[in-house]
């Protein structure tokens, strides 16, 4: 089932996309790329950890494409490498110590090496995109700029209590940009390209926001309950650095708490607050997350009508519905009634 010019192409119905096979092919490609980058510096032992991950953005790309091909695998390798480079730099800036269940790269090799490896990984991602096409190179460069602008904005605003609009602005760059890139390269790899991406991009952007804000609630919940060491540390580091996530901002405003950057006092003050102080803030944040998921679903309904490719739109809708439901289930799992038994 191959075509001339591409030895591995398979047309797939929306319900039969083999994401397991896709993930295996992509992971192998990523491990190969990381080995090529790291072997010259004696750092090849870190290739598997860099290639690990849930591949959420690439799974979206494969679903949108509706097929598996060498070109899609290469595009998704570039996507995952760009995303990983931002995580490497994010961990350095935020002093993150655990990523994907392992020590972060800077903890393993030092800040200087990790910074430079992150740059090399990003450069390789952009090189792959450039070799693909000018169109691909442009969408990758746009994403790279959006992510870095959002990261710089977050650093500049450390210690400030931001309003919801500011949180949305930063999260659109940090959380949604790479998700949108997955959508775009998937659509570019589909037989029906070009299509109208207006509503599909808006849907994925809103989903990224809902996913991020629900994740912020989980981080704080783990910190309050002293459970989930990785999440607990992430929440504490954010507060200590003055990176105020949305639930912390809502609490700071409602309780009149002053959160100071790089100050252990802020961590101590927030941990000392009662569950009664935290509960409405966590609930409010999750309601905001659900609001963004509802907006995502509205845009998906419009996309089915206006995208110009009904099959592609329905494939993306199927993916999005599963992801939206997974976030909604987080809300059911995060029953705050359980917290009094574990809160310190």
Coordinates of C-alpha atoms in Angstrom, one line a residue:
X1 CA 0.0 0.0 0.0
X2 CA 2.8 2.4 -0.8
X3 CA 2.8 5.2 -3.3
X4 CA 5.6 6.5 -5.5
X5 CA 7.7 9.0 -3.5
X6 CA 6.8 7.7 -0.1
X7 CA 7.5 4.1 0.8
X8 CA 5.3 4.0 3.9
X9 CA 1.9 5.6 3.3
X10 CA -1.4 4.1 4.4
X11 CA -4.8 5.7 4.1
X12 CA -6.7 5.1 7.4
X13 CA -10.3 5.6 8.4
X14 CA -10.8 7.9 11.4
X15 CA -11.7 4.9 13.7
X16 CA -8.7 2.8 12.6
X17 CA -5.7 5.1 12.9
X18 CA -3.1 2.9 14.5
X19 CA -1.6 5.4 17.0
X20 CA 0.4 2.6 18.7
X21 CA 2.3 1.9 15.5
X22 CA 2.7 5.6 14.9
X23 CA 4.1 6.2 18.4
X24 CA 6.5 3.4 17.9
X25 CA 7.8 4.8 14.6
X26 CA 8.0 8.3 16.0
X27 CA 9.9 7.2 19.2
X28 CA 12.4 5.3 17.1
X29 CA 12.9 8.4 14.9
X30 CA 13.4 10.6 17.9
X31 CA 15.9 8.3 19.6
X32 CA 17.9 8.2 16.4
X33 CA 17.9 12.0 16.2
X34 CA 18.9 12.5 19.8
X35 CA 21.7 10.0 19.4
X36 CA 23.1 11.9 16.4
X37 CA 23.0 15.1 18.5
X38 CA 24.4 13.7 21.8
X39 CA 27.0 11.1 20.8
X40 CA 29.7 13.7 19.9
X41 CA 29.5 15.1 23.4
X42 CA 29.4 11.8 25.3
X43 CA 25.8 12.4 26.4
X44 CA 24.1 9.6 24.5
X45 CA 22.8 8.1 27.7
X46 CA 20.2 10.9 27.8
X47 CA 18.7 10.1 24.4
X48 CA 16.0 7.7 25.7
X49 CA 14.7 10.2 28.3
X50 CA 14.6 13.0 25.8
X51 CA 12.6 10.8 23.4
X52 CA 10.1 9.7 26.1
X53 CA 6.8 11.5 26.5
X54 CA 3.1 11.1 25.9
X55 CA 3.3 12.5 22.3
X56 CA -0.1 14.2 22.8
X57 CA 0.6 16.9 20.1
X58 CA 1.9 14.3 17.6
X59 CA -1.0 12.0 18.2
X60 CA -3.2 15.0 17.3
X61 CA -1.1 15.4 14.1
X62 CA -1.5 11.8 13.1
X63 CA -5.2 11.8 13.8
X64 CA -5.7 15.0 11.7
X65 CA -3.5 13.5 8.9
X66 CA -5.5 10.3 8.7
X67 CA -2.5 8.5 7.4
X68 CA 1.0 7.4 8.3
X69 CA 3.9 8.5 6.2
X70 CA 7.6 9.2 6.4
X71 CA 6.9 12.9 5.9
X72 CA 4.4 12.9 8.8
X73 CA 6.9 11.1 11.1
X74 CA 9.6 13.6 10.2
X75 CA 7.3 16.6 10.9
X76 CA 6.2 15.1 14.2
X77 CA 9.9 14.4 15.1
X78 CA 10.6 18.1 14.6
X79 CA 7.5 19.0 16.6
X80 CA 8.5 16.8 19.6
X81 CA 12.1 18.0 19.5
X82 CA 11.0 21.7 19.5
X83 CA 8.6 20.9 22.4
X84 CA 11.4 19.1 24.3
X85 CA 13.8 22.0 23.8
X86 CA 11.3 24.3 25.4
X87 CA 10.9 21.9 28.3
X88 CA 14.7 21.7 28.8
X89 CA 14.8 25.5 29.0
X90 CA 11.7 25.7 31.1
X91 CA 13.2 23.3 33.7
X92 CA 16.4 25.4 33.9
X93 CA 14.4 28.6 34.4
X94 CA 11.9 27.1 36.9
X95 CA 14.5 24.8 38.7
X96 CA 12.4 21.7 37.9
X97 CA 14.1 18.6 39.2
X98 CA 11.9 15.8 37.7
X99 CA 10.6 15.4 34.1
X100 CA 8.9 12.3 32.8
X101 CA 9.7 10.5 36.0
X102 CA 13.5 11.1 35.6
X103 CA 15.9 13.8 36.8
X104 CA 15.7 16.9 34.5
X105 CA 18.5 17.3 32.1
X106 CA 20.1 20.3 33.9
X107 CA 20.2 18.3 37.1
X108 CA 22.0 15.5 35.3
X109 CA 24.4 17.5 33.2
X110 CA 24.4 21.0 34.6
X111 CA 22.7 24.2 33.6
X112 CA 25.3 25.2 30.9
X113 CA 25.2 21.9 29.1
X114 CA 21.5 21.6 29.3
X115 CA 21.0 25.1 27.9
X116 CA 23.2 24.4 24.9
X117 CA 21.6 21.0 24.3
X118 CA 18.2 22.7 24.3
X119 CA 19.5 25.1 21.7
X120 CA 20.9 22.2 19.6
X121 CA 17.6 20.3 19.8
X122 CA 15.6 23.4 18.7
X123 CA 18.0 24.1 15.9
X124 CA 17.7 20.5 14.7
X125 CA 13.9 20.7 14.8
X126 CA 13.9 23.9 12.7
X127 CA 16.4 22.3 10.2
X128 CA 14.0 19.3 9.7
X129 CA 11.1 21.7 9.1
X130 CA 13.2 23.8 6.7
X131 CA 14.2 20.7 4.7
X132 CA 10.5 19.8 4.5
X133 CA 9.1 23.0 2.9
X134 CA 9.0 26.7 3.3
X135 CA 5.5 26.4 4.6
X136 CA 6.5 24.0 7.3
X137 CA 9.5 26.1 8.2
X138 CA 7.2 29.2 8.6
X139 CA 4.8 27.5 11.0
X140 CA 7.6 26.1 13.1
X141 CA 9.3 29.5 13.4
X142 CA 6.0 31.1 14.3
X143 CA 5.5 28.5 17.1
X144 CA 9.1 28.9 18.4
X145 CA 8.6 32.6 18.6
X146 CA 5.3 32.3 20.4
X147 CA 6.6 29.9 23.0
X148 CA 9.7 32.0 23.8
X149 CA 7.7 35.3 24.0
X150 CA 5.4 33.6 26.5
X151 CA 8.3 32.3 28.5
X152 CA 9.9 35.7 28.7
X153 CA 6.6 37.3 29.6
X154 CA 6.3 34.8 32.5
X155 CA 9.8 35.6 33.7
X156 CA 9.1 39.3 33.6
X157 CA 5.9 38.9 35.6
X158 CA 7.3 36.8 38.4
X159 CA 5.9 37.9 41.7
X160 CA 3.0 39.8 40.2
X161 CA -0.6 38.8 40.7
X162 CA -1.9 38.5 37.2
X163 CA -5.5 38.7 36.1
X164 CA -7.1 35.9 34.1
X165 CA -6.4 37.6 30.8
X166 CA -2.6 37.6 31.6
X167 CA -2.8 33.9 32.5
X168 CA -4.5 33.2 29.2
X169 CA -2.0 35.2 27.2
X170 CA 1.0 33.3 28.7
X171 CA -0.7 29.9 28.5
X172 CA -1.6 30.4 24.8
X173 CA 2.1 30.6 24.1
X174 CA 3.3 28.0 26.5
X175 CA 0.6 25.4 26.4
X176 CA -1.4 26.0 23.2
X177 CA 1.2 26.9 20.6
X178 CA 2.8 23.5 20.3
X179 CA -0.7 21.9 20.3
X180 CA -1.7 24.1 17.5
X181 CA 1.5 23.2 15.6
X182 CA 0.5 19.5 15.9
X183 CA -2.9 20.3 14.4
X184 CA -1.4 22.3 11.5
X185 CA 1.3 19.8 10.5
X186 CA -1.3 17.0 10.7
X187 CA -3.6 19.0 8.4
X188 CA -0.7 19.7 6.1
X189 CA -0.1 16.0 5.9
X190 CA -3.7 15.1 5.0
X191 CA -5.0 14.4 1.5
X192 CA -7.5 17.3 1.8
X193 CA -5.0 20.0 2.4
X194 CA -5.4 23.0 2.3
X195 CA -8.4 23.4 4.6
X196 CA -9.9 26.3 6.6
X197 CA -8.1 26.0 10.0
X198 CA -9.9 28.9 11.7
X199 CA -12.2 27.0 14.0
X200 CA -9.9 24.0 14.3
X201 CA -7.1 26.2 15.6
X202 CA -9.4 28.0 18.0
X203 CA -10.7 24.7 19.3
X204 CA -7.2 23.4 19.9
X205 CA -6.1 26.7 21.5
X206 CA -9.1 26.6 23.9
X207 CA -8.4 22.9 24.7
X208 CA -4.8 23.8 25.5
X209 CA -5.9 26.4 28.0
X210 CA -8.4 24.1 29.6
X211 CA -5.8 21.4 29.8
X212 CA -3.2 23.8 31.4
X213 CA -5.6 25.2 34.0
X214 CA -6.8 21.7 35.1
X215 CA -3.1 20.7 35.3
X216 CA -2.5 23.7 37.6
X217 CA -5.2 22.5 39.9
X218 CA -3.7 19.0 40.1
X219 CA -0.3 20.5 40.9
X220 CA -1.6 22.5 43.8
X221 CA -3.8 19.6 45.0
X222 CA -0.8 17.4 45.2
X223 CA 1.2 20.0 47.0
X224 CA -1.6 20.5 49.6
X225 CA -1.9 16.8 50.1
X226 CA 1.9 16.2 50.2
X227 CA 1.2 13.5 47.5
X228 CA 2.7 13.0 44.1
X229 CA 6.3 14.2 44.6
X230 CA 6.7 15.5 41.1
X231 CA 3.6 17.6 41.1
X232 CA 4.1 18.8 44.6
X233 CA 7.6 20.0 43.8
X234 CA 6.4 21.7 40.6
X235 CA 3.7 23.7 42.5
X236 CA 6.2 24.7 45.3
X237 CA 8.9 25.8 42.8
X238 CA 6.4 27.9 40.9
X239 CA 5.3 29.7 44.1
X240 CA 8.8 30.0 45.4
X241 CA 9.9 31.6 42.1
X242 CA 6.8 33.9 41.9
X243 CA 5.4 32.0 38.9
X244 CA 1.8 32.3 40.1
X245 CA -0.5 29.8 38.4
X246 CA -4.2 30.6 38.1
X247 CA -5.4 28.9 41.3
X248 CA -2.6 30.6 43.4
X249 CA -3.5 34.0 41.9
X250 CA -7.2 33.5 42.7
X251 CA -6.3 32.6 46.3
X252 CA -3.9 35.5 46.6
X253 CA -6.6 37.9 45.5
X254 CA -9.4 36.4 47.6
X255 CA -7.3 36.0 50.8
X256 CA -5.2 39.1 50.4
X257 CA -1.9 37.2 50.4
X258 CA 1.2 38.9 49.1
X259 CA 3.3 36.4 47.1
X260 CA 6.9 37.4 46.8
X261 CA 9.3 36.0 44.2
X262 CA 12.2 33.8 45.3
X263 CA 10.9 33.8 48.9
X264 CA 10.3 30.8 51.1
X265 CA 7.9 32.9 53.1
X266 CA 5.4 32.8 50.3
X267 CA 5.5 29.0 50.3
X268 CA 5.0 28.9 54.1
X269 CA 2.2 31.4 54.1
X270 CA 0.2 29.6 51.4
X271 CA 0.8 26.1 52.9
X272 CA -0.5 27.5 56.3
X273 CA -3.8 28.5 54.8
X274 CA -6.8 26.3 55.6
X275 CA -8.6 24.0 53.2
X276 CA -11.5 26.3 53.4
X277 CA -9.3 29.0 51.9
X278 CA -8.1 26.8 49.1
X279 CA -11.2 24.9 48.1
X280 CA -13.2 27.7 46.4
X281 CA -10.1 28.8 44.5
X282 CA -9.4 25.3 43.2
X283 CA -13.1 24.9 42.2
X284 CA -13.1 28.3 40.5
X285 CA -10.0 27.4 38.5
X286 CA -11.4 24.1 37.4
X287 CA -14.7 25.9 36.3
X288 CA -12.5 28.2 34.2
X289 CA -10.8 25.1 32.7
X290 CA -14.2 23.7 31.9
X291 CA -15.3 27.0 30.3
X292 CA -12.4 26.8 27.9
X293 CA -13.3 23.2 27.1
X294 CA -16.9 24.3 26.3
X295 CA -15.5 26.9 24.0
X296 CA -13.3 24.3 22.3
X297 CA -16.4 22.1 21.7
X298 CA -18.2 25.1 20.2
X299 CA -15.4 25.7 17.7
X300 CA -15.3 22.0 16.8
X301 CA -19.0 22.1 15.9
X302 CA -18.3 25.1 13.6
X303 CA -15.2 23.4 12.1
X304 CA -17.3 20.4 11.1
X305 CA -19.4 22.9 9.0
X306 CA -16.8 25.3 7.7
X307 CA -13.4 23.5 7.4
X308 CA -14.0 22.3 3.9
X309 CA -12.9 18.7 4.8
X310 CA -15.6 16.9 6.7
X311 CA -13.5 13.7 7.3
X312 CA -10.6 15.7 8.6
X313 CA -12.8 17.7 10.9
X314 CA -14.5 14.6 12.3
X315 CA -11.1 13.0 13.0
X316 CA -10.0 16.0 15.0
X317 CA -13.4 16.1 16.8
X318 CA -13.0 12.5 17.8
X319 CA -9.5 13.2 19.2
X320 CA -10.7 16.3 21.0
X321 CA -13.7 14.7 22.5
X322 CA -11.6 12.0 24.1
X323 CA -9.1 14.5 25.4
X324 CA -11.8 16.9 26.7
X325 CA -13.5 13.9 28.5
X326 CA -10.1 13.0 30.1
X327 CA -9.8 16.5 31.5
X328 CA -13.4 16.4 32.8
X329 CA -12.7 13.1 34.5
X330 CA -9.8 14.9 36.3
X331 CA -12.4 17.1 37.9
X332 CA -14.3 14.0 39.1
X333 CA -11.1 12.5 40.4
X334 CA -10.0 15.6 42.2
X335 CA -12.7 15.4 44.9
X336 CA -11.8 17.9 47.4
X337 CA -13.6 16.0 50.1
X338 CA -10.6 13.7 50.2
X339 CA -8.2 16.5 51.0
X340 CA -8.8 16.9 54.8
X341 CA -7.5 13.4 55.4
X342 CA -4.1 14.2 53.9
X343 CA -3.7 18.0 54.1
X344 CA -0.8 19.1 56.4

